[in-house]
């Protein structure tokens, strides 16, 4: 199955194929950006980003640290507990990146610089459907 990783550095190249000889497709400038790994070939990983772009990134540029990105157009509510009726402790802007602490059935705990709390799974990129930990 697929799994998620994050970008290790502030500049990461996605290539069209699994070698340095392949053309660069994208250059990412966002450390911690989550990527979904679709396949492996030697030291290369075939990944998909949140916009659906697919290409190859060298394994040395990827981290197993789990990160999540807030998606959608409006701010996402950050709650004190997984329960959707619990208090809103903060709001996270679309595009915000946080450390993925764990996931329950309907929400995941995400740790941002300024806040830590639970966000609905539907508002996050970086988690597989039904994944819990």
PDB file of C-alpha atoms in Angstrom:
ATOM      1  CA  UNK A   1       0.000   0.000   0.000  1.00  0.00           C
ATOM      2  CA  UNK A   2       0.912   3.640  -0.140  1.00  0.00           C
ATOM      3  CA  UNK A   3       2.365   5.601   2.769  1.00  0.00           C
ATOM      4  CA  UNK A   4       3.191   9.197   3.558  1.00  0.00           C
ATOM      5  CA  UNK A   5       6.549  10.901   3.991  1.00  0.00           C
ATOM      6  CA  UNK A   6       7.558  14.561   4.133  1.00  0.00           C
ATOM      7  CA  UNK A   7      10.160  16.683   2.368  1.00  0.00           C
ATOM      8  CA  UNK A   8      13.402  16.809   4.349  1.00  0.00           C
ATOM      9  CA  UNK A   9      14.840  20.043   3.004  1.00  0.00           C
ATOM     10  CA  UNK A  10      13.846  23.495   1.803  1.00  0.00           C
ATOM     11  CA  UNK A  11      14.637  22.651  -1.835  1.00  0.00           C
ATOM     12  CA  UNK A  12      13.619  19.283  -3.263  1.00  0.00           C
ATOM     13  CA  UNK A  13      13.562  18.189  -6.908  1.00  0.00           C
ATOM     14  CA  UNK A  14      10.843  15.960  -8.327  1.00  0.00           C
ATOM     15  CA  UNK A  15      12.048  14.212 -11.495  1.00  0.00           C
ATOM     16  CA  UNK A  16      10.214  12.575 -14.382  1.00  0.00           C
ATOM     17  CA  UNK A  17      11.971   9.251 -13.784  1.00  0.00           C
ATOM     18  CA  UNK A  18      14.097   7.444 -11.170  1.00  0.00           C
ATOM     19  CA  UNK A  19      17.551   8.844 -11.977  1.00  0.00           C
ATOM     20  CA  UNK A  20      19.558  12.086 -11.892  1.00  0.00           C
ATOM     21  CA  UNK A  21      19.512  12.004 -15.711  1.00  0.00           C
ATOM     22  CA  UNK A  22      15.750  12.510 -15.781  1.00  0.00           C
ATOM     23  CA  UNK A  23      14.344  15.982 -16.304  1.00  0.00           C
ATOM     24  CA  UNK A  24      13.297  17.987 -13.242  1.00  0.00           C
ATOM     25  CA  UNK A  25       9.499  18.244 -13.187  1.00  0.00           C
ATOM     26  CA  UNK A  26       9.029  20.390 -10.053  1.00  0.00           C
ATOM     27  CA  UNK A  27      11.185  22.104  -7.459  1.00  0.00           C
ATOM     28  CA  UNK A  28       9.561  22.242  -4.023  1.00  0.00           C
ATOM     29  CA  UNK A  29      10.506  24.982  -1.577  1.00  0.00           C
ATOM     30  CA  UNK A  30       8.537  23.838   1.465  1.00  0.00           C
ATOM     31  CA  UNK A  31      10.275  21.717   4.098  1.00  0.00           C
ATOM     32  CA  UNK A  32       7.840  19.277   5.692  1.00  0.00           C
ATOM     33  CA  UNK A  33       5.419  19.093   2.756  1.00  0.00           C
ATOM     34  CA  UNK A  34       3.651  15.704   2.868  1.00  0.00           C
ATOM     35  CA  UNK A  35       4.073  13.350  -0.103  1.00  0.00           C
ATOM     36  CA  UNK A  36       2.326  10.046  -0.749  1.00  0.00           C
ATOM     37  CA  UNK A  37       4.722   7.269  -1.792  1.00  0.00           C
ATOM     38  CA  UNK A  38       3.230   5.145  -4.579  1.00  0.00           C
ATOM     39  CA  UNK A  39       6.218   2.957  -5.517  1.00  0.00           C
ATOM     40  CA  UNK A  40       9.922   2.381  -4.888  1.00  0.00           C
ATOM     41  CA  UNK A  41      12.779   1.755  -7.309  1.00  0.00           C
ATOM     42  CA  UNK A  42      16.286   1.458  -5.869  1.00  0.00           C
ATOM     43  CA  UNK A  43      16.976   4.733  -3.972  1.00  0.00           C
ATOM     44  CA  UNK A  44      14.038   6.515  -5.644  1.00  0.00           C
ATOM     45  CA  UNK A  45      10.425   6.936  -4.528  1.00  0.00           C
ATOM     46  CA  UNK A  46       7.508   7.588  -6.878  1.00  0.00           C
ATOM     47  CA  UNK A  47       5.399  10.150  -5.070  1.00  0.00           C
ATOM     48  CA  UNK A  48       2.207  12.148  -5.446  1.00  0.00           C
ATOM     49  CA  UNK A  49       1.772  15.651  -4.018  1.00  0.00           C
ATOM     50  CA  UNK A  50      -1.450  17.253  -2.780  1.00  0.00           C
ATOM     51  CA  UNK A  51      -2.195  18.643  -6.246  1.00  0.00           C
ATOM     52  CA  UNK A  52      -1.975  15.171  -7.796  1.00  0.00           C
ATOM     53  CA  UNK A  53       1.408  15.702  -9.462  1.00  0.00           C
ATOM     54  CA  UNK A  54       3.382  12.466  -9.717  1.00  0.00           C
ATOM     55  CA  UNK A  55       7.129  12.047 -10.097  1.00  0.00           C
ATOM     56  CA  UNK A  56      10.284  10.636  -8.550  1.00  0.00           C
ATOM     57  CA  UNK A  57      12.227  11.950  -5.536  1.00  0.00           C
ATOM     58  CA  UNK A  58      15.492  10.571  -4.153  1.00  0.00           C
ATOM     59  CA  UNK A  59      14.978   8.835  -0.800  1.00  0.00           C
ATOM     60  CA  UNK A  60      17.684  11.009   0.820  1.00  0.00           C
ATOM     61  CA  UNK A  61      15.409  14.049   0.328  1.00  0.00           C
ATOM     62  CA  UNK A  62      12.478  12.415   2.139  1.00  0.00           C
ATOM     63  CA  UNK A  63      11.766  12.087   5.849  1.00  0.00           C
ATOM     64  CA  UNK A  64       9.584   9.500   7.608  1.00  0.00           C
ATOM     65  CA  UNK A  65       8.414  12.302   9.920  1.00  0.00           C
ATOM     66  CA  UNK A  66       4.658  12.623   9.494  1.00  0.00           C
ATOM     67  CA  UNK A  67       3.356  16.061   8.619  1.00  0.00           C
ATOM     68  CA  UNK A  68      -0.105  17.255   7.631  1.00  0.00           C
ATOM     69  CA  UNK A  69      -1.248  20.218   5.571  1.00  0.00           C
ATOM     70  CA  UNK A  70      -4.535  22.030   6.093  1.00  0.00           C
ATOM     71  CA  UNK A  71      -6.610  22.029   2.895  1.00  0.00           C
ATOM     72  CA  UNK A  72      -9.696  23.884   1.729  1.00  0.00           C
ATOM     73  CA  UNK A  73     -10.555  27.558   1.372  1.00  0.00           C
ATOM     74  CA  UNK A  74     -11.569  28.599   4.903  1.00  0.00           C
ATOM     75  CA  UNK A  75      -9.705  28.294   8.199  1.00  0.00           C
ATOM     76  CA  UNK A  76      -9.950  24.873   9.863  1.00  0.00           C
ATOM     77  CA  UNK A  77     -11.121  24.581  13.457  1.00  0.00           C
ATOM     78  CA  UNK A  78      -8.522  23.191  15.861  1.00  0.00           C
ATOM     79  CA  UNK A  79     -10.263  21.498  18.795  1.00  0.00           C
ATOM     80  CA  UNK A  80      -9.019  20.492  22.224  1.00  0.00           C
ATOM     81  CA  UNK A  81     -10.112  16.879  21.765  1.00  0.00           C
ATOM     82  CA  UNK A  82     -11.054  14.553  18.900  1.00  0.00           C
ATOM     83  CA  UNK A  83     -14.728  15.026  19.758  1.00  0.00           C
ATOM     84  CA  UNK A  84     -16.262  17.484  17.260  1.00  0.00           C
ATOM     85  CA  UNK A  85     -18.239  19.123  20.080  1.00  0.00           C
ATOM     86  CA  UNK A  86     -15.141  19.977  22.134  1.00  0.00           C
ATOM     87  CA  UNK A  87     -13.865  23.541  22.472  1.00  0.00           C
ATOM     88  CA  UNK A  88     -12.173  25.282  19.552  1.00  0.00           C
ATOM     89  CA  UNK A  89      -8.679  26.194  20.774  1.00  0.00           C
ATOM     90  CA  UNK A  90      -7.366  27.747  17.556  1.00  0.00           C
ATOM     91  CA  UNK A  91      -7.914  28.099  13.823  1.00  0.00           C
ATOM     92  CA  UNK A  92      -5.472  26.920  11.175  1.00  0.00           C
ATOM     93  CA  UNK A  93      -5.175  28.643   7.825  1.00  0.00           C
ATOM     94  CA  UNK A  94      -5.293  26.679   4.562  1.00  0.00           C
ATOM     95  CA  UNK A  95      -1.734  25.689   3.681  1.00  0.00           C
ATOM     96  CA  UNK A  96      -0.588  25.514   7.312  1.00  0.00           C
ATOM     97  CA  UNK A  97       1.840  22.662   7.960  1.00  0.00           C
ATOM     98  CA  UNK A  98       1.920  20.824  11.259  1.00  0.00           C
ATOM     99  CA  UNK A  99       3.390  17.713  12.794  1.00  0.00           C
ATOM    100  CA  UNK A 100       0.947  14.804  12.653  1.00  0.00           C
ATOM    101  CA  UNK A 101       0.734  13.396  16.176  1.00  0.00           C
ATOM    102  CA  UNK A 102      -1.991  10.797  15.708  1.00  0.00           C
ATOM    103  CA  UNK A 103      -5.328  10.044  14.063  1.00  0.00           C
ATOM    104  CA  UNK A 104      -8.639   8.774  15.353  1.00  0.00           C
ATOM    105  CA  UNK A 105     -11.768   7.925  13.424  1.00  0.00           C
ATOM    106  CA  UNK A 106     -12.893  11.439  12.467  1.00  0.00           C
ATOM    107  CA  UNK A 107     -10.003  13.763  13.319  1.00  0.00           C
ATOM    108  CA  UNK A 108      -6.226  13.929  13.642  1.00  0.00           C
ATOM    109  CA  UNK A 109      -4.075  15.642  16.243  1.00  0.00           C
ATOM    110  CA  UNK A 110      -1.757  18.155  14.631  1.00  0.00           C
ATOM    111  CA  UNK A 111       0.958  20.154  16.372  1.00  0.00           C
ATOM    112  CA  UNK A 112       1.629  23.618  14.950  1.00  0.00           C
ATOM    113  CA  UNK A 113       4.173  26.143  16.250  1.00  0.00           C
ATOM    114  CA  UNK A 114       1.476  28.148  18.016  1.00  0.00           C
ATOM    115  CA  UNK A 115      -1.141  25.504  18.822  1.00  0.00           C
ATOM    116  CA  UNK A 116      -1.798  21.798  19.196  1.00  0.00           C
ATOM    117  CA  UNK A 117      -5.175  20.178  18.659  1.00  0.00           C
ATOM    118  CA  UNK A 118      -7.537  18.086  16.584  1.00  0.00           C
ATOM    119  CA  UNK A 119      -8.636  18.836  13.014  1.00  0.00           C
ATOM    120  CA  UNK A 120     -11.228  16.991  10.921  1.00  0.00           C
ATOM    121  CA  UNK A 121      -9.567  14.433   8.658  1.00  0.00           C
ATOM    122  CA  UNK A 122     -11.382  15.854   5.632  1.00  0.00           C
ATOM    123  CA  UNK A 123      -9.394  19.104   6.064  1.00  0.00           C
ATOM    124  CA  UNK A 124      -5.982  17.423   6.040  1.00  0.00           C
ATOM    125  CA  UNK A 125      -3.592  16.168   3.354  1.00  0.00           C
ATOM    126  CA  UNK A 126      -1.052  13.633   4.598  1.00  0.00           C
ATOM    127  CA  UNK A 127      -3.271  10.876   6.022  1.00  0.00           C
ATOM    128  CA  UNK A 128      -4.549   7.722   4.333  1.00  0.00           C
ATOM    129  CA  UNK A 129      -8.282   6.971   4.446  1.00  0.00           C
ATOM    130  CA  UNK A 130      -9.069   5.017   7.591  1.00  0.00           C
ATOM    131  CA  UNK A 131      -5.500   5.264   8.921  1.00  0.00           C
ATOM    132  CA  UNK A 132      -5.358   5.366  12.717  1.00  0.00           C
ATOM    133  CA  UNK A 133      -2.353   5.622  15.016  1.00  0.00           C
TER     134      UNK A 133
END
